[in-house]
Amino acid sequence: MVIVDEKQFMIHPVAPPPPYIASSTSQPPPPFPHHQHRPISTLAALPPHLLLKIVYLTFPQTPGVDEGRVERQRKTLYWLEVGLRLVNKAFYIACMHVLRSTYLPAYDSLIRPPYTSDPFPLSLPSPSHTSFPPTSPTSPTSSSPYSPSPDPHQYQPQSILLQRETQILDLFIALKVREDVWMDDSELHLERDESFKDLFDLMQPRSRMEDLVRHYGVREGVVSVGPEPIAGVGVSVSTAGSGYTTRTPTSSSNPSSSSRRTQTRPRPIPFSSLSISFSPRTVGLILSNSSRKRTIVQVARNSRDEKLEYAAKRLVKELGVWLAGEGSGRRS
């Protein structure tokens, strides 16, 4: 038995322990090694081809209790359209790959002859009219979920970003997935043909015409799809009014003379400023800016069944004449 004498502690107090100071050279004790914290991995951070494979695996392969396998897969497509693709950019790219490749045959079957369709362009514009470094484009309908896909954060061809018919395909998908699910849920639901009629009687040929004007216009040098030219040393760009002209000073025939002549040539119109007015009798080019819109070129259609390529070529030809006339008008 130990008898504690409290008086001894009061007479000889014990000094407190020294404060603990962490040393920068001291290592933490095991089993906790010192290492930097790694960022938390997420599903969206996976490579695109693996993320696409996961999206494909969400489709059921067996029938349910009250519905078949096809009906369950249609509901999955509806979920991709209204839910999963809105999560972030990576999921949007993977979901739209699946949706576009699934509904592209149905979209093509509703194109009115002799109209054509090309929502997935494979050709690139010329390098002088391209704002991004050229890459090897790949059709979304031909890639496999098992093959590596390009990084979605890298630059993409400008022609793919400018393809306006792709927007019509996306509108068709949004309408079609809803109609399919409603028809599976109720036999009394009737598909509304007038909704598809508006798409393929007006919106599809108009957007296709805009893409054709871009294609032929870039080839003829009257339409640009890249950034607008920047005025530099020795070059002045005039955009006042409606005259799209570029004036490049050149040396005169007499080297001793300080006078310079100005060579004026039409400057291509940015494709983002152009749109199409489409009707059964005429088609026109509309030039838009921050203040107003106006029709600058209009041509007549030979018939309702005229191919869009013919009308687009005539529009591009008349656009070149309009640009030349605007440039000569400003010079005079």
Short mmCIF file of C-alpha atoms in Angstrom, two decimals:
data_model
loop_
_atom_site.label_atom_id
_atom_site.label_comp_id
_atom_site.label_asym_id
_atom_site.label_seq_id
_atom_site.Cartn_x
_atom_site.Cartn_y
_atom_site.Cartn_z
CA MET A 1 0.00 0.00 0.00
CA VAL A 2 1.37 3.43 -1.03
CA ILE A 3 0.53 6.51 1.00
CA VAL A 4 0.62 9.66 -1.11
CA ASP A 5 1.79 12.71 0.76
CA GLU A 6 0.04 15.70 -0.81
CA LYS A 7 2.35 18.14 0.99
CA GLN A 8 5.36 16.84 -0.91
CA PHE A 9 3.69 17.70 -4.23
CA MET A 10 2.85 21.16 -2.99
CA ILE A 11 6.41 21.86 -1.81
CA HIS A 12 8.13 20.40 -4.87
CA PRO A 13 5.79 20.99 -7.85
CA VAL A 14 6.50 18.98 -10.95
CA ALA A 15 7.41 21.02 -14.03
CA PRO A 16 5.03 20.64 -16.99
CA PRO A 17 6.30 18.73 -20.01
CA PRO A 18 7.89 20.73 -22.82
CA PRO A 19 5.59 21.73 -25.69
CA TYR A 20 5.51 19.49 -28.72
CA ILE A 21 7.00 21.10 -31.82
CA ALA A 22 6.60 19.22 -35.06
CA SER A 23 9.83 18.93 -36.97
CA SER A 24 9.83 19.30 -40.71
CA THR A 25 12.33 16.45 -41.00
CA SER A 26 10.38 14.01 -38.85
CA GLN A 27 8.55 11.24 -40.65
CA PRO A 28 5.06 10.12 -39.65
CA PRO A 29 4.92 6.79 -37.87
CA PRO A 30 3.89 3.68 -39.73
CA PRO A 31 1.52 2.43 -41.02
CA PHE A 32 0.63 5.92 -42.29
CA PRO A 33 3.20 6.84 -44.96
CA HIS A 34 3.50 10.45 -45.93
CA HIS A 35 2.12 11.08 -49.46
CA GLN A 36 0.21 13.71 -51.35
CA HIS A 37 -3.55 13.39 -51.67
CA ARG A 38 -4.59 12.27 -55.14
CA PRO A 39 -7.66 13.78 -56.79
CA ILE A 40 -10.79 11.73 -56.42
CA SER A 41 -11.53 9.77 -59.58
CA THR A 42 -14.99 10.14 -61.05
CA LEU A 43 -16.91 8.26 -63.68
CA ALA A 44 -16.79 11.22 -66.04
CA ALA A 45 -12.96 11.24 -65.85
CA LEU A 46 -12.73 7.87 -67.61
CA PRO A 47 -11.42 7.72 -71.18
CA PRO A 48 -14.16 8.36 -73.74
CA HIS A 49 -14.15 4.82 -75.16
CA LEU A 50 -14.60 3.30 -71.69
CA LEU A 51 -17.38 5.74 -70.85
CA LEU A 52 -19.10 4.87 -74.12
CA LYS A 53 -18.83 1.18 -73.29
CA ILE A 54 -20.48 1.81 -69.91
CA VAL A 55 -23.33 3.67 -71.61
CA TYR A 56 -23.86 0.70 -73.95
CA LEU A 57 -23.98 -1.64 -70.95
CA THR A 58 -26.95 0.26 -69.51
CA PHE A 59 -29.22 -1.23 -72.18
CA PRO A 60 -31.17 -4.23 -70.84
CA GLN A 61 -30.79 -7.47 -72.77
CA THR A 62 -33.67 -9.42 -71.22
CA PRO A 63 -37.42 -8.75 -71.13
CA GLY A 64 -39.06 -7.42 -68.00
CA VAL A 65 -42.14 -8.57 -66.13
CA ASP A 66 -44.70 -6.54 -68.08
CA GLU A 67 -42.65 -5.35 -71.06
CA GLY A 68 -40.33 -6.78 -73.68
CA ARG A 69 -36.66 -6.19 -74.27
CA VAL A 70 -37.25 -3.62 -77.04
CA GLU A 71 -39.61 -1.59 -74.85
CA ARG A 72 -37.05 -1.53 -72.04
CA GLN A 73 -34.33 -0.39 -74.42
CA ARG A 74 -36.56 2.42 -75.70
CA LYS A 75 -37.01 3.63 -72.15
CA THR A 76 -33.25 3.58 -71.75
CA LEU A 77 -32.90 5.73 -74.86
CA TYR A 78 -35.45 8.13 -73.40
CA TRP A 79 -33.43 8.25 -70.17
CA LEU A 80 -30.26 9.03 -72.14
CA GLU A 81 -32.04 11.90 -73.90
CA VAL A 82 -33.74 13.59 -70.94
CA GLY A 83 -31.39 12.65 -68.10
CA LEU A 84 -27.90 11.24 -68.50
CA ARG A 85 -26.67 13.44 -71.34
CA LEU A 86 -27.34 16.56 -69.26
CA VAL A 87 -24.88 15.57 -66.51
CA ASN A 88 -21.72 16.98 -68.09
CA LYS A 89 -19.87 17.25 -71.38
CA ALA A 90 -18.37 13.75 -71.27
CA PHE A 91 -21.75 12.10 -70.78
CA TYR A 92 -23.29 14.35 -73.42
CA ILE A 93 -20.80 13.20 -76.04
CA ALA A 94 -21.26 9.52 -75.17
CA CYS A 95 -25.06 9.70 -75.06
CA MET A 96 -25.37 11.67 -78.30
CA HIS A 97 -23.10 9.15 -80.01
CA VAL A 98 -25.52 6.38 -79.06
CA LEU A 99 -28.67 8.36 -79.82
CA ARG A 100 -27.54 9.68 -83.20
CA SER A 101 -26.26 6.33 -84.42
CA THR A 102 -29.48 4.65 -83.26
CA TYR A 103 -31.96 7.07 -84.85
CA LEU A 104 -30.01 8.03 -87.97
CA PRO A 105 -31.64 5.30 -90.16
CA ALA A 106 -35.12 6.46 -89.11
CA TYR A 107 -34.12 10.05 -89.82
CA ASP A 108 -32.82 9.20 -93.28
CA SER A 109 -35.98 7.27 -94.14
CA LEU A 110 -38.08 10.44 -93.68
CA ILE A 111 -35.99 12.67 -95.98
CA ARG A 112 -38.15 13.84 -98.87
CA PRO A 113 -36.73 12.91 -102.28
CA PRO A 114 -34.89 14.42 -104.10
CA TYR A 115 -33.58 16.20 -101.00
CA THR A 116 -30.32 14.96 -99.52
CA SER A 117 -29.01 14.73 -95.98
CA ASP A 118 -25.56 14.87 -94.40
CA PRO A 119 -25.65 15.56 -90.64
CA PHE A 120 -22.14 14.11 -90.14
CA PRO A 121 -19.65 15.77 -92.52
CA LEU A 122 -16.36 14.04 -93.23
CA SER A 123 -14.62 16.72 -95.29
CA LEU A 124 -12.77 19.66 -93.79
CA PRO A 125 -12.74 23.19 -95.17
CA SER A 126 -9.56 24.66 -96.51
CA PRO A 127 -6.90 25.51 -93.90
CA SER A 128 -7.22 29.23 -94.67
CA HIS A 129 -10.81 29.19 -93.44
CA THR A 130 -10.35 26.90 -90.44
CA SER A 131 -10.03 28.27 -86.93
CA PHE A 132 -8.81 25.02 -85.33
CA PRO A 133 -5.85 22.81 -86.22
CA PRO A 134 -6.93 20.16 -88.73
CA THR A 135 -7.53 16.72 -87.30
CA SER A 136 -8.61 13.44 -88.81
CA PRO A 137 -12.41 13.46 -88.56
CA THR A 138 -14.23 10.25 -87.81
CA SER A 139 -17.87 9.50 -88.43
CA PRO A 140 -19.69 8.93 -85.13
CA THR A 141 -21.77 6.18 -86.70
CA SER A 142 -18.77 4.06 -87.67
CA SER A 143 -16.76 4.07 -84.42
CA SER A 144 -16.89 1.15 -82.02
CA PRO A 145 -17.26 1.38 -78.24
CA TYR A 146 -14.19 -0.85 -77.93
CA SER A 147 -11.94 1.39 -80.01
CA PRO A 148 -10.22 4.43 -78.45
CA SER A 149 -11.92 7.70 -79.20
CA PRO A 150 -10.29 11.12 -79.50
CA ASP A 151 -10.18 13.34 -76.47
CA PRO A 152 -13.37 15.43 -76.42
CA HIS A 153 -11.45 18.33 -74.91
CA GLN A 154 -9.18 18.58 -77.95
CA TYR A 155 -9.98 20.86 -80.86
CA GLN A 156 -12.61 19.55 -83.22
CA PRO A 157 -12.95 20.32 -86.93
CA GLN A 158 -14.76 23.59 -87.48
CA SER A 159 -16.98 22.07 -90.19
CA ILE A 160 -18.42 19.61 -87.66
CA LEU A 161 -19.16 22.43 -85.23
CA LEU A 162 -20.87 24.42 -88.00
CA GLN A 163 -22.97 21.61 -89.47
CA ARG A 164 -26.47 22.96 -88.97
CA GLU A 165 -28.36 19.86 -90.04
CA THR A 166 -27.05 18.09 -86.94
CA GLN A 167 -29.34 20.35 -84.91
CA ILE A 168 -32.33 19.07 -86.90
CA LEU A 169 -31.27 15.48 -86.24
CA ASP A 170 -31.11 16.26 -82.52
CA LEU A 171 -34.61 17.76 -82.63
CA PHE A 172 -35.88 14.65 -84.39
CA ILE A 173 -34.30 12.44 -81.72
CA ALA A 174 -35.89 14.46 -78.91
CA LEU A 175 -39.30 14.05 -80.55
CA LYS A 176 -38.88 10.41 -81.58
CA VAL A 177 -37.76 9.03 -78.20
CA ARG A 178 -40.78 10.59 -76.52
CA GLU A 179 -43.23 9.32 -79.12
CA ASP A 180 -41.80 5.78 -78.93
CA VAL A 181 -42.13 5.61 -75.14
CA TRP A 182 -45.67 6.97 -75.21
CA MET A 183 -46.70 4.43 -77.83
CA ASP A 184 -45.26 1.61 -75.71
CA ASP A 185 -47.09 2.84 -72.61
CA SER A 186 -50.51 3.16 -74.24
CA GLU A 187 -52.06 1.65 -77.35
CA LEU A 188 -54.37 4.67 -77.55
CA HIS A 189 -51.51 7.06 -78.25
CA LEU A 190 -51.32 8.15 -81.89
CA GLU A 191 -48.09 9.49 -83.32
CA ARG A 192 -48.44 13.10 -84.39
CA ASP A 193 -47.41 13.23 -88.02
CA GLU A 194 -47.60 17.03 -88.21
CA SER A 195 -44.62 17.32 -85.86
CA PHE A 196 -42.40 15.35 -88.21
CA LYS A 197 -43.94 17.15 -91.19
CA ASP A 198 -42.65 20.51 -89.95
CA LEU A 199 -39.17 19.05 -89.53
CA PHE A 200 -38.85 17.46 -92.95
CA ASP A 201 -40.87 19.90 -95.06
CA LEU A 202 -39.12 23.06 -93.90
CA MET A 203 -36.41 22.75 -91.26
CA GLN A 204 -34.41 19.87 -92.75
CA PRO A 205 -34.16 21.25 -96.33
CA ARG A 206 -33.42 24.74 -95.01
CA SER A 207 -30.58 23.58 -92.77
CA ARG A 208 -29.26 21.32 -95.52
CA MET A 209 -29.30 24.30 -97.89
CA GLU A 210 -27.30 26.34 -95.38
CA ASP A 211 -24.68 23.59 -95.16
CA LEU A 212 -24.47 23.41 -98.94
CA VAL A 213 -24.03 27.18 -99.19
CA ARG A 214 -21.22 26.92 -96.65
CA HIS A 215 -19.57 24.11 -98.61
CA TYR A 216 -19.80 25.78 -102.03
CA GLY A 217 -19.17 29.27 -100.62
CA VAL A 218 -15.91 28.27 -98.93
CA ARG A 219 -14.81 26.61 -102.15
CA GLU A 220 -15.54 29.76 -104.18
CA GLY A 221 -14.03 32.09 -101.58
CA VAL A 222 -17.20 34.04 -100.76
CA VAL A 223 -17.95 32.45 -97.35
CA SER A 224 -15.59 31.98 -94.42
CA VAL A 225 -16.03 29.63 -91.47
CA GLY A 226 -13.01 30.69 -89.44
CA PRO A 227 -12.27 33.82 -87.42
CA GLU A 228 -12.69 37.12 -89.19
CA PRO A 229 -9.49 38.60 -90.62
CA ILE A 230 -7.67 41.06 -88.40
CA ALA A 231 -6.31 44.27 -89.82
CA GLY A 232 -2.53 44.37 -89.62
CA VAL A 233 0.37 46.37 -90.92
CA GLY A 234 -0.24 47.36 -94.54
CA VAL A 235 -3.73 45.87 -94.61
CA SER A 236 -6.93 47.72 -93.79
CA VAL A 237 -10.23 45.91 -93.46
CA SER A 238 -13.39 47.90 -94.10
CA THR A 239 -16.63 46.64 -92.61
CA ALA A 240 -18.65 49.83 -92.53
CA GLY A 241 -22.09 49.57 -93.99
CA SER A 242 -22.62 46.55 -96.18
CA GLY A 243 -19.37 46.56 -98.12
CA TYR A 244 -17.30 43.49 -97.27
CA THR A 245 -14.02 44.53 -98.86
CA THR A 246 -10.33 44.14 -98.06
CA ARG A 247 -7.94 46.77 -99.35
CA THR A 248 -4.32 45.69 -99.80
CA PRO A 249 -1.80 48.40 -100.75
CA THR A 250 0.66 47.47 -103.51
CA SER A 251 3.76 49.25 -104.76
CA SER A 252 3.44 51.35 -107.89
CA SER A 253 5.40 50.71 -111.08
CA ASN A 254 7.77 53.58 -110.26
CA PRO A 255 9.95 52.55 -107.28
CA SER A 256 10.89 56.16 -106.50
CA SER A 257 7.28 57.20 -106.18
CA SER A 258 5.84 57.11 -102.67
CA SER A 259 2.25 56.86 -103.90
CA ARG A 260 0.58 53.51 -103.52
CA ARG A 261 -2.42 52.01 -105.19
CA THR A 262 -5.09 50.15 -103.34
CA GLN A 263 -6.20 46.79 -104.69
CA THR A 264 -9.71 46.00 -103.51
CA ARG A 265 -11.11 42.48 -103.41
CA PRO A 266 -14.29 41.09 -101.82
CA ARG A 267 -13.88 39.73 -98.32
CA PRO A 268 -15.74 36.47 -97.54
CA ILE A 269 -18.81 36.79 -95.34
CA PRO A 270 -18.68 34.84 -92.06
CA PHE A 271 -20.98 31.84 -92.20
CA SER A 272 -22.28 32.62 -88.73
CA SER A 273 -23.90 35.78 -90.16
CA LEU A 274 -25.76 33.93 -92.94
CA SER A 275 -29.06 32.09 -92.89
CA ILE A 276 -31.51 30.81 -95.48
CA SER A 277 -35.08 31.81 -96.26
CA PHE A 278 -36.69 28.72 -97.78
CA SER A 279 -40.02 28.52 -99.59
CA PRO A 280 -41.45 26.33 -102.38
CA ARG A 281 -40.86 29.07 -104.98
CA THR A 282 -37.73 30.93 -103.86
CA VAL A 283 -34.68 30.66 -101.64
CA GLY A 284 -32.69 33.57 -100.29
CA LEU A 285 -29.61 34.46 -98.27
CA ILE A 286 -30.18 36.56 -95.16
CA LEU A 287 -27.32 38.61 -93.72
CA SER A 288 -27.65 39.27 -90.00
CA ASN A 289 -25.77 41.62 -87.71
CA SER A 290 -26.34 43.04 -84.27
CA SER A 291 -28.92 45.56 -85.46
CA ARG A 292 -30.92 44.07 -88.33
CA LYS A 293 -31.45 41.33 -90.88
CA ARG A 294 -31.81 41.74 -94.61
CA THR A 295 -32.03 39.53 -97.67
CA ILE A 296 -29.01 40.12 -99.88
CA VAL A 297 -29.51 37.37 -102.49
CA GLN A 298 -32.65 35.64 -103.70
CA VAL A 299 -33.12 33.13 -106.51
CA ALA A 300 -36.16 31.33 -107.86
CA ARG A 301 -36.56 27.59 -107.65
CA ASN A 302 -37.36 25.76 -110.85
CA SER A 303 -39.83 23.47 -109.10
CA ARG A 304 -40.69 22.02 -105.72
CA ASP A 305 -38.71 18.90 -106.57
CA GLU A 306 -35.54 20.74 -107.57
CA LYS A 307 -32.41 19.40 -105.91
CA LEU A 308 -31.04 21.54 -103.14
CA GLU A 309 -27.55 21.41 -104.62
CA TYR A 310 -28.67 23.30 -107.74
CA ALA A 311 -30.29 26.11 -105.78
CA ALA A 312 -27.30 26.34 -103.43
CA LYS A 313 -24.87 26.75 -106.33
CA ARG A 314 -26.99 29.54 -107.80
CA LEU A 315 -27.10 31.28 -104.42
CA VAL A 316 -23.32 31.13 -104.10
CA LYS A 317 -22.90 32.48 -107.62
CA GLU A 318 -25.25 35.39 -106.92
CA LEU A 319 -23.48 36.02 -103.62
CA GLY A 320 -20.21 36.44 -105.49
CA VAL A 321 -21.89 38.94 -107.82
CA TRP A 322 -23.33 40.81 -104.83
CA LEU A 323 -19.94 41.00 -103.13
CA ALA A 324 -18.31 42.28 -106.31
CA GLY A 325 -21.03 44.88 -106.71
CA GLU A 326 -20.68 46.04 -103.12
CA GLY A 327 -16.93 46.35 -103.52
CA SER A 328 -17.18 48.31 -106.80
CA GLY A 329 -19.85 50.55 -105.28
CA ARG A 330 -17.57 51.50 -102.41
CA ARG A 331 -14.65 52.16 -104.77
CA SER A 332 -16.76 54.51 -106.87
#
